[in-house]
PDB file of C-alpha atoms in Angstrom:
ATOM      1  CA  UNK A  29      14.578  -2.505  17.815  1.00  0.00           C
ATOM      2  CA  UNK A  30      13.434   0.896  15.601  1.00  0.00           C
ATOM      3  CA  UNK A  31      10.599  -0.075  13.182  1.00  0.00           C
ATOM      4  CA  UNK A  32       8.989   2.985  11.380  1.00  0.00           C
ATOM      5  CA  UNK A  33       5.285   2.964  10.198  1.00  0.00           C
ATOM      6  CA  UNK A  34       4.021   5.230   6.946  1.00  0.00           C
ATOM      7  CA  UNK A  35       0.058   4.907   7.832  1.00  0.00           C
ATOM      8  CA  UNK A  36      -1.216   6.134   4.471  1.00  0.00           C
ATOM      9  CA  UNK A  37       0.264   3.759   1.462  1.00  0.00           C
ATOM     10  CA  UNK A  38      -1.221   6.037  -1.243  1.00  0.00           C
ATOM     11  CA  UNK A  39      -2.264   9.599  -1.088  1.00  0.00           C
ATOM     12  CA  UNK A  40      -4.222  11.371  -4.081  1.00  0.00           C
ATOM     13  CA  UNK A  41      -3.918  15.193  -3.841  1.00  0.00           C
ATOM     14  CA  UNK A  42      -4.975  18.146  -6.053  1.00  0.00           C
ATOM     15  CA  UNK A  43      -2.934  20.285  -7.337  1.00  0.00           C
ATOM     16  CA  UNK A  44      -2.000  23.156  -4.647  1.00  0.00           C
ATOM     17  CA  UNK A  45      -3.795  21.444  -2.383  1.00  0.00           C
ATOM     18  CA  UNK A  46      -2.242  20.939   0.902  1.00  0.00           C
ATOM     19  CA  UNK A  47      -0.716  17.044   1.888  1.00  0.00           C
ATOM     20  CA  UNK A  48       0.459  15.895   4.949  1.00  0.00           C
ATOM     21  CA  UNK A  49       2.305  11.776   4.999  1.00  0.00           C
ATOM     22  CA  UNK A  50       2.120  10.315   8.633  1.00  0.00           C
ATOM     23  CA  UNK A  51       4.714   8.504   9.945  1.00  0.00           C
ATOM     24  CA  UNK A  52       5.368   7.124  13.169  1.00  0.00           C
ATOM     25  CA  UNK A  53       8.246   5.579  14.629  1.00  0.00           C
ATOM     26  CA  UNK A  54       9.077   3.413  17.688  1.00  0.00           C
ATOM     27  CA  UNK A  55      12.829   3.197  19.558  1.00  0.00           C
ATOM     28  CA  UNK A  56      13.797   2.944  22.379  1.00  0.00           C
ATOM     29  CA  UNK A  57      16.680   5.533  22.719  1.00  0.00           C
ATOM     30  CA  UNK A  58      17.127   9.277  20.908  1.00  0.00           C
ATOM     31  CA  UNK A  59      16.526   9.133  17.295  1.00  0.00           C
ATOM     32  CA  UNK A  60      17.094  10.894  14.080  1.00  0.00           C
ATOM     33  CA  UNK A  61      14.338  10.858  11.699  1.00  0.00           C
ATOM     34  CA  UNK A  62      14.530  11.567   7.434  1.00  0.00           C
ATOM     35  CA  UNK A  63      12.077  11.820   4.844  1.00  0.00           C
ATOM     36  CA  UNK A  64      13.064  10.781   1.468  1.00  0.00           C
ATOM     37  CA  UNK A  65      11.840  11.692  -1.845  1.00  0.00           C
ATOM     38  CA  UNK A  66      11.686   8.977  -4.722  1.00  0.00           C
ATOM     39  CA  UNK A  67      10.547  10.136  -8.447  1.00  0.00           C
ATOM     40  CA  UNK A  68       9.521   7.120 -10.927  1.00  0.00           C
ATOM     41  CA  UNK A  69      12.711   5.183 -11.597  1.00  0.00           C
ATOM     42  CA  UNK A  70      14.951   7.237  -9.337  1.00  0.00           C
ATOM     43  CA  UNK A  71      17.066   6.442  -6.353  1.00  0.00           C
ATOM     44  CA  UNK A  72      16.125   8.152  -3.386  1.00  0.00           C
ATOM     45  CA  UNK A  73      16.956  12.219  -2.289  1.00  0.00           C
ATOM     46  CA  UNK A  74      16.621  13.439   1.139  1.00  0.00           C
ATOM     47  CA  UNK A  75      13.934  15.528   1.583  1.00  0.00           C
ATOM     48  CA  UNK A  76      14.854  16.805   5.424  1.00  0.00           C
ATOM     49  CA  UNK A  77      15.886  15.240   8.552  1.00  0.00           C
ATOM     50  CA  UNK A  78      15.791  15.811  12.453  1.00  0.00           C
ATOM     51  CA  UNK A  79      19.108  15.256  14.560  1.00  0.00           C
ATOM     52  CA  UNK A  80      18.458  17.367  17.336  1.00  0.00           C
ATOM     53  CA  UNK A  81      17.083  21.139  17.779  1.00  0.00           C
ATOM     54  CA  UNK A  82      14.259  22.709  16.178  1.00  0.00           C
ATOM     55  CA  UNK A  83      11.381  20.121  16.405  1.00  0.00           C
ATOM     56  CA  UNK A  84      10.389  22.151  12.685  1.00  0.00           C
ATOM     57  CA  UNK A  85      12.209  20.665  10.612  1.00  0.00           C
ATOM     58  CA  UNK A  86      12.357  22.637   6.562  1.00  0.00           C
ATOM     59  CA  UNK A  87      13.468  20.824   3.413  1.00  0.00           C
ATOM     60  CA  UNK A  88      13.875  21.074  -0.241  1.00  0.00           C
ATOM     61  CA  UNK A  89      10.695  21.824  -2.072  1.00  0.00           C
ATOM     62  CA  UNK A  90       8.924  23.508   0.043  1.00  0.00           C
ATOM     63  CA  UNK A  91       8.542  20.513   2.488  1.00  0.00           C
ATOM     64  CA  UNK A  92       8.538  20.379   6.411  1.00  0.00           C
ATOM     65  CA  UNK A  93       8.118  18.194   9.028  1.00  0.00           C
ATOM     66  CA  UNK A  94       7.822  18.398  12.513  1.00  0.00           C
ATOM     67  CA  UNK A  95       9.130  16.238  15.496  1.00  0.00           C
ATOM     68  CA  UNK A  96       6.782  15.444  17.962  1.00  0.00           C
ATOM     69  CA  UNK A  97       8.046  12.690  21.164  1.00  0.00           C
ATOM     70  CA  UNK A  98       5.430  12.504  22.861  1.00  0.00           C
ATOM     71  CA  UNK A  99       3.549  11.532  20.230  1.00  0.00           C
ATOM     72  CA  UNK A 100       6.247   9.077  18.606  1.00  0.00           C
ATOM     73  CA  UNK A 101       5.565  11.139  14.946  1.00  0.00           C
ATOM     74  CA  UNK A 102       7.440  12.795  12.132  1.00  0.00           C
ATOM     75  CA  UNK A 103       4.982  13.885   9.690  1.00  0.00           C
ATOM     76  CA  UNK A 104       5.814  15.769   6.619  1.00  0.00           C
ATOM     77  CA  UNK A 105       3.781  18.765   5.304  1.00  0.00           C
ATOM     78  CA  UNK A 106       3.449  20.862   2.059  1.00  0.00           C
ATOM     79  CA  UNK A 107       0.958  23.997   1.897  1.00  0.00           C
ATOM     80  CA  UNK A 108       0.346  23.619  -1.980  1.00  0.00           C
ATOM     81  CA  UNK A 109       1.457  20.834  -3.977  1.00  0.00           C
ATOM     82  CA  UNK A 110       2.613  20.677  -7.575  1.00  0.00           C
ATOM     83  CA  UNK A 111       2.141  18.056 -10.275  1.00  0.00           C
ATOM     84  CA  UNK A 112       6.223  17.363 -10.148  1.00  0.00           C
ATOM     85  CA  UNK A 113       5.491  16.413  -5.837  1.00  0.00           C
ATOM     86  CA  UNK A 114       3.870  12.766  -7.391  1.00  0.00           C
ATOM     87  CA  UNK A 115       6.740  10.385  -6.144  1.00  0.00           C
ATOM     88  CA  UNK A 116       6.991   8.039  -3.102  1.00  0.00           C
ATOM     89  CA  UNK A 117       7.961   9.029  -0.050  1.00  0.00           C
ATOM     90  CA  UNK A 118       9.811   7.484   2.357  1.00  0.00           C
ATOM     91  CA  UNK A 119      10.135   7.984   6.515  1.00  0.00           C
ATOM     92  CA  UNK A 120      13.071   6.587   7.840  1.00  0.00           C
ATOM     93  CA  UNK A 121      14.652   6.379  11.906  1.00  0.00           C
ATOM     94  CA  UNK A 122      18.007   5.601  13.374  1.00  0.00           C
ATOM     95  CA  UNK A 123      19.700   5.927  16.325  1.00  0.00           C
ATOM     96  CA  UNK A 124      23.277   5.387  17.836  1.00  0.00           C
ATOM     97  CA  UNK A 125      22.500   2.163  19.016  1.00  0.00           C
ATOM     98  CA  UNK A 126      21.723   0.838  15.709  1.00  0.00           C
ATOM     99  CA  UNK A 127      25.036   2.222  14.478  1.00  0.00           C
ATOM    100  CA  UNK A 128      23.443   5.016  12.717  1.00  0.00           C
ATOM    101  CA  UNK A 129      21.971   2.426  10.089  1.00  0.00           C
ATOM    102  CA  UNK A 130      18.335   3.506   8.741  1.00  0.00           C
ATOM    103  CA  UNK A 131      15.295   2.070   8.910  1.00  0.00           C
ATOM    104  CA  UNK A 132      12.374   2.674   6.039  1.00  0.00           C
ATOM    105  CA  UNK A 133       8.695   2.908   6.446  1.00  0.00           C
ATOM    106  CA  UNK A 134       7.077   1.509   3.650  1.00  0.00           C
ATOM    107  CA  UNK A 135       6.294   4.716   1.690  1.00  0.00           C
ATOM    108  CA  UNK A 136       3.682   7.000   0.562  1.00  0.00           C
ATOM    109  CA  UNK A 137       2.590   6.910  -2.759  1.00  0.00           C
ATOM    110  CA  UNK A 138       1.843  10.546  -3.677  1.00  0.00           C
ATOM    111  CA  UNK A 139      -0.380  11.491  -6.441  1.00  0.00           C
ATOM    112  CA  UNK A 140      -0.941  14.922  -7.818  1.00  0.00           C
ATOM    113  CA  UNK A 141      -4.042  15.552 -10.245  1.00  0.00           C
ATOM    114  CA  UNK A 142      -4.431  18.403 -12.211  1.00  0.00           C
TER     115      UNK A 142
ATOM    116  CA  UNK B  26      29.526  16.435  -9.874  1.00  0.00           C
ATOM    117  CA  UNK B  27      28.610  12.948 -10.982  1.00  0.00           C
ATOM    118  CA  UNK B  28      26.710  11.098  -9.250  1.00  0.00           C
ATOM    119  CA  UNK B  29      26.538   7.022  -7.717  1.00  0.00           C
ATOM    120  CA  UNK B  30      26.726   4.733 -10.887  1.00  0.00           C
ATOM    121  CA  UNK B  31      24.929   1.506 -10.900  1.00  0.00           C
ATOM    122  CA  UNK B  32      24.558  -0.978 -13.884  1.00  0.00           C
ATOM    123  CA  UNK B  33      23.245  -2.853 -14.992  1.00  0.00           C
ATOM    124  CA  UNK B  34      19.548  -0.748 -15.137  1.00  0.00           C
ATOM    125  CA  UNK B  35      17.349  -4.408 -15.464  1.00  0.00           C
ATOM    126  CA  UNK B  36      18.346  -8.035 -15.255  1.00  0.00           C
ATOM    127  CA  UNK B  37      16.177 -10.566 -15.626  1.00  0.00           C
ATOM    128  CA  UNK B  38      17.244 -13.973 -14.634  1.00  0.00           C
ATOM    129  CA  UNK B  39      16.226 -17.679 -14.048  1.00  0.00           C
ATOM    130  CA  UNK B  40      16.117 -18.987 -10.257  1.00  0.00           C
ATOM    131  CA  UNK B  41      19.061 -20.728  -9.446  1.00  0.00           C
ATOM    132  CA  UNK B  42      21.283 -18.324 -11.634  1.00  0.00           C
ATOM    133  CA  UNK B  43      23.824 -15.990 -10.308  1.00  0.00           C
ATOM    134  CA  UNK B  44      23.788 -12.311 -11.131  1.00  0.00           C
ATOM    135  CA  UNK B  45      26.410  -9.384 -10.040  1.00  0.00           C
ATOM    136  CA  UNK B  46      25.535  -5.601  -9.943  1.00  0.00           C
ATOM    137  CA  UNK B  47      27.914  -2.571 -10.248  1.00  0.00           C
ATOM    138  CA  UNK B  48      28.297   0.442  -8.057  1.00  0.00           C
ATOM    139  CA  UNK B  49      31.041   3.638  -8.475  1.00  0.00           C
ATOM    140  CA  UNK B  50      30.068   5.208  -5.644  1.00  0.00           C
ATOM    141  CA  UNK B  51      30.631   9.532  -5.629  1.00  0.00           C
ATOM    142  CA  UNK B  52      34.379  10.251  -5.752  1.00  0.00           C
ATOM    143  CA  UNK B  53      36.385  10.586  -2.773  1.00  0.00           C
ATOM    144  CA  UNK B  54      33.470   9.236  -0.921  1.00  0.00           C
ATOM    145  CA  UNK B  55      34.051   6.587   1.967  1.00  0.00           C
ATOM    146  CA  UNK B  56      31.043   4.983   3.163  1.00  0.00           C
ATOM    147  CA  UNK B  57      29.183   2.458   0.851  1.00  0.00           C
ATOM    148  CA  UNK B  58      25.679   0.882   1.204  1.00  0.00           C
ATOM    149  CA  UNK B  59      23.544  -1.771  -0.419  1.00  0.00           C
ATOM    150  CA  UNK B  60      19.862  -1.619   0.108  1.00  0.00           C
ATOM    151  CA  UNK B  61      17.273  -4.055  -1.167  1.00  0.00           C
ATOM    152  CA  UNK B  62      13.911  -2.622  -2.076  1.00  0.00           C
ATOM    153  CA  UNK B  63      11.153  -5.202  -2.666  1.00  0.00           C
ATOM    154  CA  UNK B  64       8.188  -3.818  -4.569  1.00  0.00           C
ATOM    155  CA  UNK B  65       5.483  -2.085  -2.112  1.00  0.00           C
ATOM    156  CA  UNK B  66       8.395  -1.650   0.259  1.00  0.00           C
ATOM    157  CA  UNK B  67      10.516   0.261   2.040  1.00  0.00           C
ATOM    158  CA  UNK B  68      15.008  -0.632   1.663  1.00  0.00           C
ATOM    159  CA  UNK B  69      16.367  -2.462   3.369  1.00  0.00           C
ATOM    160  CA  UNK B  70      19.955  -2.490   4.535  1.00  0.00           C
ATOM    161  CA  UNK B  71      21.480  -5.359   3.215  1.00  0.00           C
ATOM    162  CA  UNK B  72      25.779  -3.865   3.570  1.00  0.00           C
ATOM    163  CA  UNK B  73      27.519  -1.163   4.661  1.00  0.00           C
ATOM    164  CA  UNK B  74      31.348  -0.678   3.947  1.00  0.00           C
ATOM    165  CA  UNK B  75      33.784   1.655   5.220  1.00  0.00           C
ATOM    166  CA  UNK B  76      36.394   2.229   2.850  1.00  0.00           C
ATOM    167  CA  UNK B  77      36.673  -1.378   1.719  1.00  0.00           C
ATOM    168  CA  UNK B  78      35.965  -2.504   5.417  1.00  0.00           C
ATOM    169  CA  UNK B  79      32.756  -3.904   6.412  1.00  0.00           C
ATOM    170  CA  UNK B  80      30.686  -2.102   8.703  1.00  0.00           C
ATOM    171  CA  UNK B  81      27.421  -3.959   8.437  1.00  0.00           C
ATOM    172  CA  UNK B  82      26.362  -6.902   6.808  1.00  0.00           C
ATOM    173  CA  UNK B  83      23.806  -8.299   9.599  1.00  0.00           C
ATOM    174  CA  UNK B  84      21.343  -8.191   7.023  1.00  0.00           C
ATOM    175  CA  UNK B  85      22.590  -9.931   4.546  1.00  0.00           C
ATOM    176  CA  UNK B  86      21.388 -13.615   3.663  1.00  0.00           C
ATOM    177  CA  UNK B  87      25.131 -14.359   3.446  1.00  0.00           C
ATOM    178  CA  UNK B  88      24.379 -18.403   2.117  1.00  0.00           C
ATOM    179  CA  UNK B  89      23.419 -16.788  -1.039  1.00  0.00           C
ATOM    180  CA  UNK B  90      24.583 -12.824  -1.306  1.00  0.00           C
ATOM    181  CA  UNK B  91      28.186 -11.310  -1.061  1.00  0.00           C
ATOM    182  CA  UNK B  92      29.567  -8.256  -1.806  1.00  0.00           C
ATOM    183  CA  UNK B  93      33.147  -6.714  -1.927  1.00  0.00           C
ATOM    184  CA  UNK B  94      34.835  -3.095  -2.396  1.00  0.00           C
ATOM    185  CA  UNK B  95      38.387  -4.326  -2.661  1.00  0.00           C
ATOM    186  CA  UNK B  96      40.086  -1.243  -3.668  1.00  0.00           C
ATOM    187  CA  UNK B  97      37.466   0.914  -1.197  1.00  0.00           C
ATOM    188  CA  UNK B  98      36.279   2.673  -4.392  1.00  0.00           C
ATOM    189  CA  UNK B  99      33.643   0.737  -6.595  1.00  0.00           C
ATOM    190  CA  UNK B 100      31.732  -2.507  -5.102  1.00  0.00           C
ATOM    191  CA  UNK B 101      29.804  -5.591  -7.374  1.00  0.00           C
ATOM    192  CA  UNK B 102      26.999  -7.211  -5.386  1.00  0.00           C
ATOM    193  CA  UNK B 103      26.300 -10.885  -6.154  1.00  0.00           C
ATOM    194  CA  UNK B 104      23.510 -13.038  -5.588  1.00  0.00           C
ATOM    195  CA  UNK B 105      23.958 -17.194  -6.176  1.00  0.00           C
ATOM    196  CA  UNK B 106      22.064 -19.103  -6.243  1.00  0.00           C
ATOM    197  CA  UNK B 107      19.091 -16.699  -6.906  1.00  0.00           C
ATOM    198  CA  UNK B 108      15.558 -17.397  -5.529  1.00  0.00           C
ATOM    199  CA  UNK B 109      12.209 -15.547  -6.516  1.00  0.00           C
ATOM    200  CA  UNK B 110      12.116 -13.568  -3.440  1.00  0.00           C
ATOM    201  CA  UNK B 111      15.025 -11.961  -4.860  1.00  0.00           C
ATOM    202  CA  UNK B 112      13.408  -9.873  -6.975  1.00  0.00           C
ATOM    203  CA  UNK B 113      13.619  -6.491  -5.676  1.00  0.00           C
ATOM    204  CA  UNK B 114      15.464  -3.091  -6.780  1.00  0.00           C
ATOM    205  CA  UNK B 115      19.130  -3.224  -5.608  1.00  0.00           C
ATOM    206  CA  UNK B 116      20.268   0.521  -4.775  1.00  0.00           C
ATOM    207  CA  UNK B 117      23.979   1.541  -4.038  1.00  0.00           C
ATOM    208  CA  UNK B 118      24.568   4.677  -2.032  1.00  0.00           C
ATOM    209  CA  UNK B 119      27.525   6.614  -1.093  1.00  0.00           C
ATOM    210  CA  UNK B 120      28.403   9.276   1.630  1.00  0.00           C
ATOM    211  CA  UNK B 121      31.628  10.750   2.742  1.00  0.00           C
ATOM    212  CA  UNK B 122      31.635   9.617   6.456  1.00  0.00           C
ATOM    213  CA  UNK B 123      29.414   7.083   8.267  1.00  0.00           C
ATOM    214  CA  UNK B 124      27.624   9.677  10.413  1.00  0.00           C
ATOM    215  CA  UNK B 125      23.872  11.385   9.951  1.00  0.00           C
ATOM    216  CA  UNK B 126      25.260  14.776   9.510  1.00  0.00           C
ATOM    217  CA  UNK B 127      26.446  13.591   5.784  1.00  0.00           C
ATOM    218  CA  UNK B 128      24.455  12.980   3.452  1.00  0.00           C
ATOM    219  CA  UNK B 129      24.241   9.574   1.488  1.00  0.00           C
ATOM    220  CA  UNK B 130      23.457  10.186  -2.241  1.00  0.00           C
ATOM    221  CA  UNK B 131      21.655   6.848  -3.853  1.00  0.00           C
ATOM    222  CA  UNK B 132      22.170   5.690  -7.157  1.00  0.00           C
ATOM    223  CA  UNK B 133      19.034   4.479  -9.737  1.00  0.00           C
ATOM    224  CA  UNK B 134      19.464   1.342  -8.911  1.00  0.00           C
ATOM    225  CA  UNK B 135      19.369  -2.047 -10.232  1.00  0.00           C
ATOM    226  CA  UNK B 136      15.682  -3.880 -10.973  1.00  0.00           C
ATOM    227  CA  UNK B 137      16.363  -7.735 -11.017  1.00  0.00           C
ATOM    228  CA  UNK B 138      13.444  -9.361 -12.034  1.00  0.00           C
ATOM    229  CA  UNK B 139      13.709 -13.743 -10.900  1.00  0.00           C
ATOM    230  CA  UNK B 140      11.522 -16.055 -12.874  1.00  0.00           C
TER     231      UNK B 140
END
């Protein structure tokens, strides 16, 4: 079974500061990893995701993340962060043998301070 | 392009009460979910359709929660009886195909708050 674990449930940050949101996953077969983006009283918008290639993976907003299997982890990275980055954020796995269906970490709560 | 529609926005009802929620998932789009997102937590698949086929529903506490997309274009959640633990946010998503290389587009979701 894929389980996904967000390590950090809240994460202040100052503005164009740098942020990184660890998540680490466990399954036992190839996987495909997302991050998700979700503003205050918003569904959720994919950030990036990992299928297969690049372990670097770029998003919207200036995000990235990078694939590492040894090391079971798909953390997510932004060099400066602005105010309009506070939002949760989301890590989520699948894999063919769960019929493509994802699984969520818990999320990151993201603050940004002035 | 619009995007998924959910309503209603809040509900607040008593425990042992049934409630239904609304999707209209993007046009033309196939694939439907259902997540359930308690508060502190991650969603969680609850139902995925396929046109109005069911894909997925090992996740669903089906004694109390069904769901339907009879015309394979909008799909009503329902919850009865309703229990506290209920309380969650109910999102609907959409994508065109059931595979990763599409991208499902979530709605704002429905907050049902059980007291």
């Amino acid at each position: 079974a894929q389980s996904v674990t967000q390590l950090d449930s809240q994460v202040p940050v100052f503005e164009e500061a740098p942020v990184e949101l660890r998540c680490n996953y466990s399954s036992s077969v190839s996987v495909y990893l997302f991050w998700y983006v979700q503003y205050p009283n918003q569904g959720l918008q994919l950030l990036l995701k990992y299928l297969s290639g690049s372990t670097l993976v770029k998003g919207i907003n200036g995000f990235e993340a990078e694939f590492n299997k040894s090391q079971t982890s798909f953390h997510l990275r932004k060099p400066s962060v602005h105010i309009s980055d506070t939002a949760e954020y989301f890590c989520a796995v699948s894999d063919q043998a769960a019929g493509n269906k994802l699984t969520f970490g818990g999320g990151t709560r993201v603050l940004v301070k002035p | 392009e619009a995007g998924v529609a959910q309503s209603p926005r809040y509900k607040i009802i008593e425990k042992r009460q049934s409630v239904a929620f609304w999707c209209n998932p993007i046009s033309g789009h196939a694939t439907l979910y259902w997540y359930q997102q308690i508060l502190g937590q991650g969603p969680k698949l609850l139902i995925q359709f396929q046109n109005n086929g069911v894909v997925d529903d090992s996740q669903l506490p089906k004694d109390r929660f069904s769901a339907e997309r009879l015309k394979g274009v909008d799909s009503t959640l329902k919850i009865q009886p309703a229990k506290l633990e209920d309380s969650a946010v109910y999102l609907c998503a959409s994508s065109s195909a059931a595979n990763l290389n599409t991208e499902a587009f979530f709605g704002q979701g429905t907050r049902l708050t059980v007291v």
